[in-house]
Short mmCIF file of C-alpha atoms in Angstrom, two decimals:
data_model
loop_
_atom_site.label_atom_id
_atom_site.label_comp_id
_atom_site.label_asym_id
_atom_site.label_seq_id
_atom_site.Cartn_x
_atom_site.Cartn_y
_atom_site.Cartn_z
CA UNK X 1 105.52 60.00 108.93
CA UNK X 2 104.98 63.45 107.47
CA UNK X 3 105.88 64.28 103.96
CA UNK X 4 107.26 67.69 103.19
CA UNK X 5 105.82 69.19 100.03
CA UNK X 6 108.56 70.24 97.67
CA UNK X 7 108.20 73.68 96.19
CA UNK X 8 107.85 73.31 92.44
CA UNK X 9 109.07 76.23 90.44
CA UNK X 10 108.59 77.22 86.83
CA UNK X 11 110.33 79.47 84.38
CA UNK X 12 109.00 83.02 84.15
CA UNK X 13 107.84 82.26 80.59
CA UNK X 14 105.62 79.44 81.86
CA UNK X 15 104.24 81.55 84.70
CA UNK X 16 103.47 84.38 82.26
CA UNK X 17 101.55 81.98 80.01
CA UNK X 18 99.56 80.71 82.98
CA UNK X 19 98.79 84.29 84.00
CA UNK X 20 97.92 85.30 80.43
CA UNK X 21 100.42 88.15 80.30
CA UNK X 22 103.14 89.30 77.91
CA UNK X 23 106.40 88.54 79.73
CA UNK X 24 108.51 91.47 78.41
CA UNK X 25 105.90 93.86 79.87
CA UNK X 26 106.17 92.32 83.36
CA UNK X 27 108.48 93.77 86.03
CA UNK X 28 112.16 92.77 85.73
CA UNK X 29 112.00 90.86 89.02
CA UNK X 30 109.23 88.65 87.60
CA UNK X 31 111.06 88.19 84.27
CA UNK X 32 114.34 87.12 85.84
CA UNK X 33 113.31 84.76 88.65
CA UNK X 34 111.64 81.35 88.76
CA UNK X 35 108.10 81.35 90.13
CA UNK X 36 106.97 78.72 92.62
CA UNK X 37 103.53 77.13 92.47
CA UNK X 38 102.67 78.92 95.74
CA UNK X 39 103.74 82.27 94.27
CA UNK X 40 101.67 81.64 91.15
CA UNK X 41 98.65 80.73 93.26
CA UNK X 42 99.14 83.93 95.25
CA UNK X 43 99.38 86.00 92.06
CA UNK X 44 96.16 84.42 90.82
CA UNK X 45 94.34 84.86 94.13
CA UNK X 46 95.42 88.40 94.89
CA UNK X 47 97.00 89.96 91.81
CA UNK X 48 99.33 92.89 92.48
CA UNK X 49 98.66 96.21 90.74
CA UNK X 50 101.19 95.55 87.94
CA UNK X 51 99.43 92.28 87.05
CA UNK X 52 95.97 93.82 87.17
CA UNK X 53 97.18 96.67 84.96
CA UNK X 54 98.80 94.30 82.43
CA UNK X 55 95.66 92.20 82.22
CA UNK X 56 93.47 95.28 81.83
CA UNK X 57 95.50 97.32 79.35
CA UNK X 58 98.17 95.02 77.92
CA UNK X 59 100.21 94.64 75.92
CA UNK X 60 98.62 91.21 75.57
CA UNK X 61 100.30 88.05 74.23
CA UNK X 62 99.03 86.62 70.96
CA UNK X 63 96.78 83.91 72.51
CA UNK X 64 94.98 86.60 74.54
CA UNK X 65 94.73 88.91 71.52
CA UNK X 66 93.26 86.07 69.45
CA UNK X 67 90.76 85.25 72.19
CA UNK X 68 89.68 88.88 72.54
CA UNK X 69 89.25 89.20 68.75
CA UNK X 70 87.45 85.82 68.64
CA UNK X 71 89.81 84.36 66.04
CA UNK X 72 92.58 81.76 65.99
CA UNK X 73 96.27 82.50 66.53
CA UNK X 74 96.77 81.48 62.90
CA UNK X 75 94.19 84.07 61.96
CA UNK X 76 96.29 86.72 63.68
CA UNK X 77 99.28 85.71 61.58
CA UNK X 78 97.23 85.72 58.36
CA UNK X 79 96.03 89.22 59.32
CA UNK X 80 99.62 90.39 59.74
CA UNK X 81 99.40 90.74 63.54
CA UNK X 82 102.70 89.45 64.91
CA UNK X 83 103.27 91.83 67.81
CA UNK X 84 101.41 92.03 71.11
CA UNK X 85 98.48 94.46 71.14
CA UNK X 86 97.13 96.69 73.87
CA UNK X 87 93.50 96.69 74.91
CA UNK X 88 93.07 100.04 73.13
CA UNK X 89 94.41 98.58 69.87
CA UNK X 90 92.11 95.56 70.18
CA UNK X 91 89.14 97.86 70.85
CA UNK X 92 90.00 99.87 67.72
CA UNK X 93 90.07 96.69 65.62
CA UNK X 94 86.72 95.57 67.01
CA UNK X 95 85.14 99.00 66.51
CA UNK X 96 86.10 99.15 62.83
CA UNK X 97 87.06 95.61 61.83
CA UNK X 98 89.23 95.32 58.73
CA UNK X 99 88.14 92.81 56.09
CA UNK X 100 90.70 90.21 57.22
CA UNK X 101 89.24 90.28 60.76
CA UNK X 102 85.66 89.88 59.51
CA UNK X 103 86.75 86.90 57.38
CA UNK X 104 88.78 85.29 60.20
CA UNK X 105 85.93 85.67 62.69
CA UNK X 106 83.51 84.01 60.25
CA UNK X 107 85.99 81.21 59.57
CA UNK X 108 86.65 80.68 63.28
CA UNK X 109 82.91 80.55 64.02
CA UNK X 110 82.40 77.98 61.24
CA UNK X 111 85.20 75.79 62.60
CA UNK X 112 83.75 75.96 66.13
CA UNK X 113 80.27 75.10 64.84
CA UNK X 114 81.60 72.10 62.88
CA UNK X 115 83.62 70.91 65.89
CA UNK X 116 80.50 71.12 68.06
CA UNK X 117 78.43 69.27 65.44
CA UNK X 118 80.97 66.44 65.22
CA UNK X 119 81.20 66.22 69.02
CA UNK X 120 77.40 66.15 69.39
CA UNK X 121 77.13 63.48 66.69
CA UNK X 122 79.77 61.34 68.42
CA UNK X 123 77.97 61.70 71.74
CA UNK X 124 74.66 60.72 70.11
CA UNK X 125 76.26 57.59 68.62
CA UNK X 126 77.83 56.73 71.99
CA UNK X 127 74.41 56.90 73.66
CA UNK X 128 72.80 54.67 70.99
#
């Protein structure tokens, strides 16, 4: 007995999140059609030029912007960044960081350090 694998599909919004791209900047065909798991895997394995270009230059969705700035998504909001940013805009912010970005980066680093400390402490207790 052979089982036929059903082709799972996802909304374009979900596929865009998985690809780390800003959906409104993607081609209309991508925005308007469901994406199968096989199509997503193909896009990840051999990205077409439009995908490579979007990933390189943006505009980038907020989670990607936050990651590139090394802050939280909440930090973006506190800094007044609500729209997607291009790579050039992110580079400008990193080259001459405004005070809010310096503060958010420090805060984010402190939170990560505390999370690591708590995790390490829990692991140490588990070993004991």
